[in-house]
GROMACS .gro file of C-alpha atoms in nm:
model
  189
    1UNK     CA    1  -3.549  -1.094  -0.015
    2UNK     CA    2  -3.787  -0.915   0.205
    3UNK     CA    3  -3.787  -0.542   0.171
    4UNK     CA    4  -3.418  -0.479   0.143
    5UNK     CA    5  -3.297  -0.758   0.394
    6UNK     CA    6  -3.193  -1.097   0.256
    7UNK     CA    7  -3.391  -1.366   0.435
    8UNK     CA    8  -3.411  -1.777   0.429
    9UNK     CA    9  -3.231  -2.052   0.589
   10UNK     CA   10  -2.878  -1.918   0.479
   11UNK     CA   11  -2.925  -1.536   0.666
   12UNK     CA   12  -3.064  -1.713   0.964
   13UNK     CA   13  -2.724  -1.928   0.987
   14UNK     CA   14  -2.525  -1.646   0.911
   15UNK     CA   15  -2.661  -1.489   1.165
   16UNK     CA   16  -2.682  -1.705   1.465
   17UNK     CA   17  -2.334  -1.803   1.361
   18UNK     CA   18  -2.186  -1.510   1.351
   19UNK     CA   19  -2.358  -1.325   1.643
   20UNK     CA   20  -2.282  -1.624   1.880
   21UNK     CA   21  -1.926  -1.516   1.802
   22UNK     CA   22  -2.019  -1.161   1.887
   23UNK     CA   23  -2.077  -1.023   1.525
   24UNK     CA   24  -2.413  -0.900   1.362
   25UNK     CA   25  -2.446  -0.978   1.028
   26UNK     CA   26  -2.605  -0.652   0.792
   27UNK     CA   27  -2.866  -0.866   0.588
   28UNK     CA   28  -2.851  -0.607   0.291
   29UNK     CA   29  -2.923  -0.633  -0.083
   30UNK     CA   30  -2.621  -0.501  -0.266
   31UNK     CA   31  -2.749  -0.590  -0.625
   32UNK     CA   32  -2.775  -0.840  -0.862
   33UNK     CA   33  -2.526  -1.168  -0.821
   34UNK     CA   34  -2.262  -1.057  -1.028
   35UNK     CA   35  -2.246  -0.705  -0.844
   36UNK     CA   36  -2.234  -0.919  -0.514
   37UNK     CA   37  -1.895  -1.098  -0.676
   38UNK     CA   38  -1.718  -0.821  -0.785
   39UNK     CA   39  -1.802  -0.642  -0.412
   40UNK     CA   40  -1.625  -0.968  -0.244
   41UNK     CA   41  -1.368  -0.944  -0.486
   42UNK     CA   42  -1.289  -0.564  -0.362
   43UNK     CA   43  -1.382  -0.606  -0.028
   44UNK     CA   44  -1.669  -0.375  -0.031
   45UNK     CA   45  -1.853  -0.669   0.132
   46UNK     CA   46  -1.738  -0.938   0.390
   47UNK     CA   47  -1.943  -1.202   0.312
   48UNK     CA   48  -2.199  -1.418   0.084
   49UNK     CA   49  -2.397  -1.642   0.302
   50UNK     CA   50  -2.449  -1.854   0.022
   51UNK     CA   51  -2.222  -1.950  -0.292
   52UNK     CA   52  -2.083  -2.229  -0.506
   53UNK     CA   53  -1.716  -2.262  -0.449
   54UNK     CA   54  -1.504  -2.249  -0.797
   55UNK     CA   55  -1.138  -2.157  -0.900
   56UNK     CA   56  -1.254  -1.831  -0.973
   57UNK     CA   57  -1.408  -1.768  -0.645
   58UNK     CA   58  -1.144  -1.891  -0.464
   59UNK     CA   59  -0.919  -1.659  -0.598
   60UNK     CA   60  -1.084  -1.358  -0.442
   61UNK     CA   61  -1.242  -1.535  -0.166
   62UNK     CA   62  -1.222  -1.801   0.090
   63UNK     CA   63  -1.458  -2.035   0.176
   64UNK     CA   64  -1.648  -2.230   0.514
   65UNK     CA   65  -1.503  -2.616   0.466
   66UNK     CA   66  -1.927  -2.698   0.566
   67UNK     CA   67  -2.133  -2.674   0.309
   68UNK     CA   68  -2.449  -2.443   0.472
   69UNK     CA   69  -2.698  -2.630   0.205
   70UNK     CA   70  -2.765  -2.792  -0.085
   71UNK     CA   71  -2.866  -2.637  -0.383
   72UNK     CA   72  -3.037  -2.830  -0.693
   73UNK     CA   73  -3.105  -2.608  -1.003
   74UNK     CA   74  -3.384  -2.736  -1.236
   75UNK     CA   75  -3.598  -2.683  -1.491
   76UNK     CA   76  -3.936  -2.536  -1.479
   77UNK     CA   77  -4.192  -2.582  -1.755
   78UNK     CA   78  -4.561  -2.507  -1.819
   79UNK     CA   79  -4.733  -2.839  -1.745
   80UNK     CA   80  -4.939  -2.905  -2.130
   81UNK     CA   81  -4.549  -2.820  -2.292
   82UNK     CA   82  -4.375  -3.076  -2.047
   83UNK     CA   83  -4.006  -3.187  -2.227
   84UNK     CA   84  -3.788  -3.465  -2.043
   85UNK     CA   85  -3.460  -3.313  -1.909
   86UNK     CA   86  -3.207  -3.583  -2.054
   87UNK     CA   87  -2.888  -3.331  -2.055
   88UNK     CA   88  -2.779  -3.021  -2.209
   89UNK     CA   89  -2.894  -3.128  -2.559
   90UNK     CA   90  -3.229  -3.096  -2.435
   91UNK     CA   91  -3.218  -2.710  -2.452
   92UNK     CA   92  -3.134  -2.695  -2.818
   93UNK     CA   93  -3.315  -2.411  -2.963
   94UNK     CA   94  -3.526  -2.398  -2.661
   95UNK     CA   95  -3.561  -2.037  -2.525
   96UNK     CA   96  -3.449  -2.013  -2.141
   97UNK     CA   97  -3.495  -1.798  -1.892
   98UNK     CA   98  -3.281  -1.698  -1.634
   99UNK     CA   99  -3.233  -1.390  -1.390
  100UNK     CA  100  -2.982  -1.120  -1.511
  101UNK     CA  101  -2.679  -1.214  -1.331
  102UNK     CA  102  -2.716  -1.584  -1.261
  103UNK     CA  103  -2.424  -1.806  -1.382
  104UNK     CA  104  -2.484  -2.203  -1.375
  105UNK     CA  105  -2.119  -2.279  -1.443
  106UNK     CA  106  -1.917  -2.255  -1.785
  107UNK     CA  107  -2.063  -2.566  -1.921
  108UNK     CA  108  -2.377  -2.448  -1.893
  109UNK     CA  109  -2.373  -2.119  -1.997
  110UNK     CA  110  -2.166  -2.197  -2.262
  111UNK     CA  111  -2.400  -2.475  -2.406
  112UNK     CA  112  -2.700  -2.216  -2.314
  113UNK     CA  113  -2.499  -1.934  -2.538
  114UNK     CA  114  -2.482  -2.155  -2.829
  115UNK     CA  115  -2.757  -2.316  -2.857
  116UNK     CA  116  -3.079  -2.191  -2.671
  117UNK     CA  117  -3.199  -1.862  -2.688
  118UNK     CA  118  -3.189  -1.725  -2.313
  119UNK     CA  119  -3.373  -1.470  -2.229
  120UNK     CA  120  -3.280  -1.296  -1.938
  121UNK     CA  121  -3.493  -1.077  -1.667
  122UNK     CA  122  -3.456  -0.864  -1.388
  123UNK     CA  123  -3.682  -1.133  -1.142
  124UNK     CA  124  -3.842  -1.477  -1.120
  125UNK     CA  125  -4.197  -1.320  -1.150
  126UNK     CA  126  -4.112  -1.156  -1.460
  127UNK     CA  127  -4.002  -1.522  -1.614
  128UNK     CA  128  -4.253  -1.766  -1.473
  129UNK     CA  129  -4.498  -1.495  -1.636
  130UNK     CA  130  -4.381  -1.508  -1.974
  131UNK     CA  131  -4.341  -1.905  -1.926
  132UNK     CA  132  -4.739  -1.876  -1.859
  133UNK     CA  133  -4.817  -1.663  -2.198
  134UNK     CA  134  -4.574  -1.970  -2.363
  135UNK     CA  135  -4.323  -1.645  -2.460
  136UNK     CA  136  -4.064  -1.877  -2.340
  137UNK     CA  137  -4.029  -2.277  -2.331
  138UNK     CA  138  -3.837  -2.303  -1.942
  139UNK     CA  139  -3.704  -2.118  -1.634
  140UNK     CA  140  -3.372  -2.249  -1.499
  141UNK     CA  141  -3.405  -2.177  -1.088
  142UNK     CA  142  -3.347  -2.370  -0.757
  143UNK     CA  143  -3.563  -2.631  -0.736
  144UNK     CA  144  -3.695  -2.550  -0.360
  145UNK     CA  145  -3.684  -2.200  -0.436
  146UNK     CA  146  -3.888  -2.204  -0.779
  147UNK     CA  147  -4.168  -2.463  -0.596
  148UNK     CA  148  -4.219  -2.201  -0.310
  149UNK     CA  149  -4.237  -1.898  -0.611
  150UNK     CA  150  -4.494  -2.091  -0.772
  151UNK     CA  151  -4.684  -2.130  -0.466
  152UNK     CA  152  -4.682  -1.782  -0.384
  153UNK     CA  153  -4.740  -1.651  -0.765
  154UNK     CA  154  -5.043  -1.930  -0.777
  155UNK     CA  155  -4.897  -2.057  -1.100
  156UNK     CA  156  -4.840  -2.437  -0.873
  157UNK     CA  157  -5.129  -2.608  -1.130
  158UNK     CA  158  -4.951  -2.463  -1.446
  159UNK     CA  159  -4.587  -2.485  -1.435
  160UNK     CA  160  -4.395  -2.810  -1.302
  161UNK     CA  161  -4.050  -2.891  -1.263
  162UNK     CA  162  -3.812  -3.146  -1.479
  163UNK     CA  163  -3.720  -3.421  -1.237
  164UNK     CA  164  -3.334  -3.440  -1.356
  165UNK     CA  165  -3.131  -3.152  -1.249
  166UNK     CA  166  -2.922  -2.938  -1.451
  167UNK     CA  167  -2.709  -2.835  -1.159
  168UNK     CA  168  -2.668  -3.004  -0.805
  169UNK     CA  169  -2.420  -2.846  -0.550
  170UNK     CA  170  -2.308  -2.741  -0.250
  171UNK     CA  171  -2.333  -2.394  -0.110
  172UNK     CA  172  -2.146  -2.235   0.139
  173UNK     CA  173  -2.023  -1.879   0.304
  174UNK     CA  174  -1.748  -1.736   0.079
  175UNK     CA  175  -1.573  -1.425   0.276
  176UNK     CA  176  -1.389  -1.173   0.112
  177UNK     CA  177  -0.991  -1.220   0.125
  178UNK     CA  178  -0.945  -0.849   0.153
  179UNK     CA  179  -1.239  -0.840   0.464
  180UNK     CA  180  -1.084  -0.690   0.805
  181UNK     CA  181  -1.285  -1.015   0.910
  182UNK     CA  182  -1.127  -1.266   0.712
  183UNK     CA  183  -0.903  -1.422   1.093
  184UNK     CA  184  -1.282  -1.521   1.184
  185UNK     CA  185  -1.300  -1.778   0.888
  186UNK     CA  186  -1.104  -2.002   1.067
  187UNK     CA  187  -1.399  -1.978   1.338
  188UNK     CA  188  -1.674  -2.079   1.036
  189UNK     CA  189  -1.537  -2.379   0.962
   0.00000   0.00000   0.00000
């Protein structure tokens, strides 16, 4: 995000995509990812440029048959408290964090319910500070996305990332079923 506008690889394809078929794409931050859901759901918002597809999802929503990327979610820990990533099990009383909002599939957040102790935050910066004071033991984010974060917090030297990932999907655009746009998704695909 950058100011209110949602920016990176997915907004520029959304955009050139959309605008070569005559459309302009409105880049806006409508809230946290759960808000975003429940706006497709209702049709207060066309589009997400970038989402897993599920069951759920798909109820609500219909999605591009091209995946737009590939997204791998890992774990980041401070480099001196370093823990091998071997599967869920590996969490076990561990405390997490994770953004307000962000779901990494039922599995997951399941396993994470019962037996971690997540602590959730309004932003990345918030977490990856509290992994530096050692308040918490790992941040679960994209793997791409939490390297450039480091980078731009400085925090590169101190925090690393586990080299098995907990998640590893596509992501794609996901338009609303109720959108007065939804004949274009034929167009998307």
């Amino acid at each position: 995000m950058q100011d209110d506008k949602i920016v990176g690889v997915c907004a520029e394809v959304a955009s050139e995509l959309f605008g070569r078929l005559g459309y302009q794409v409105e880049l806006t931050y409508v809230g946290p990812w759960k808000r975003c859901q429940q706006m497709i759901e209702s049709g207060e918002v066309d589009l997400n440029i970038c989402s897993f597809s599920n069951d759920q999802r798909k109820r609500y929503s219909v999605f591009s048959q091209t995946p737009m990327a590939s997204n791998e979610n890992a774990l980041f820990m401070r480099k001196g408290d370093y823990f091998d990533y071997t599967g869920l099990d590996s969490l076990d009383d561990k405390f997490v964090g994770l953004v307000r909002g962000v779901s990494l599939g039922n599995e997951i957040d399941i396993h994470l319910q019962q037996k971690s102790h997540v602590i959730r935050a309004e932003n990345y910066h918030r977490l990856f500070a509290m992994l530096k004071l050692k308040r918490i033991d790992a941040v679960i984010i994209g793997r791409q996305s939490g390297q450039h974060l480091l980078n731009l917090y400085g925090l590169n030297t101190d925090i690393v990332a586990a080299t098995t990932p907990l998640v590893k999907g596509d992501l794609y655009f996901s338009m609303s079923k109720q959108s007065s746009y939804i004949t274009l998704h034929h167009l998307t695909t």
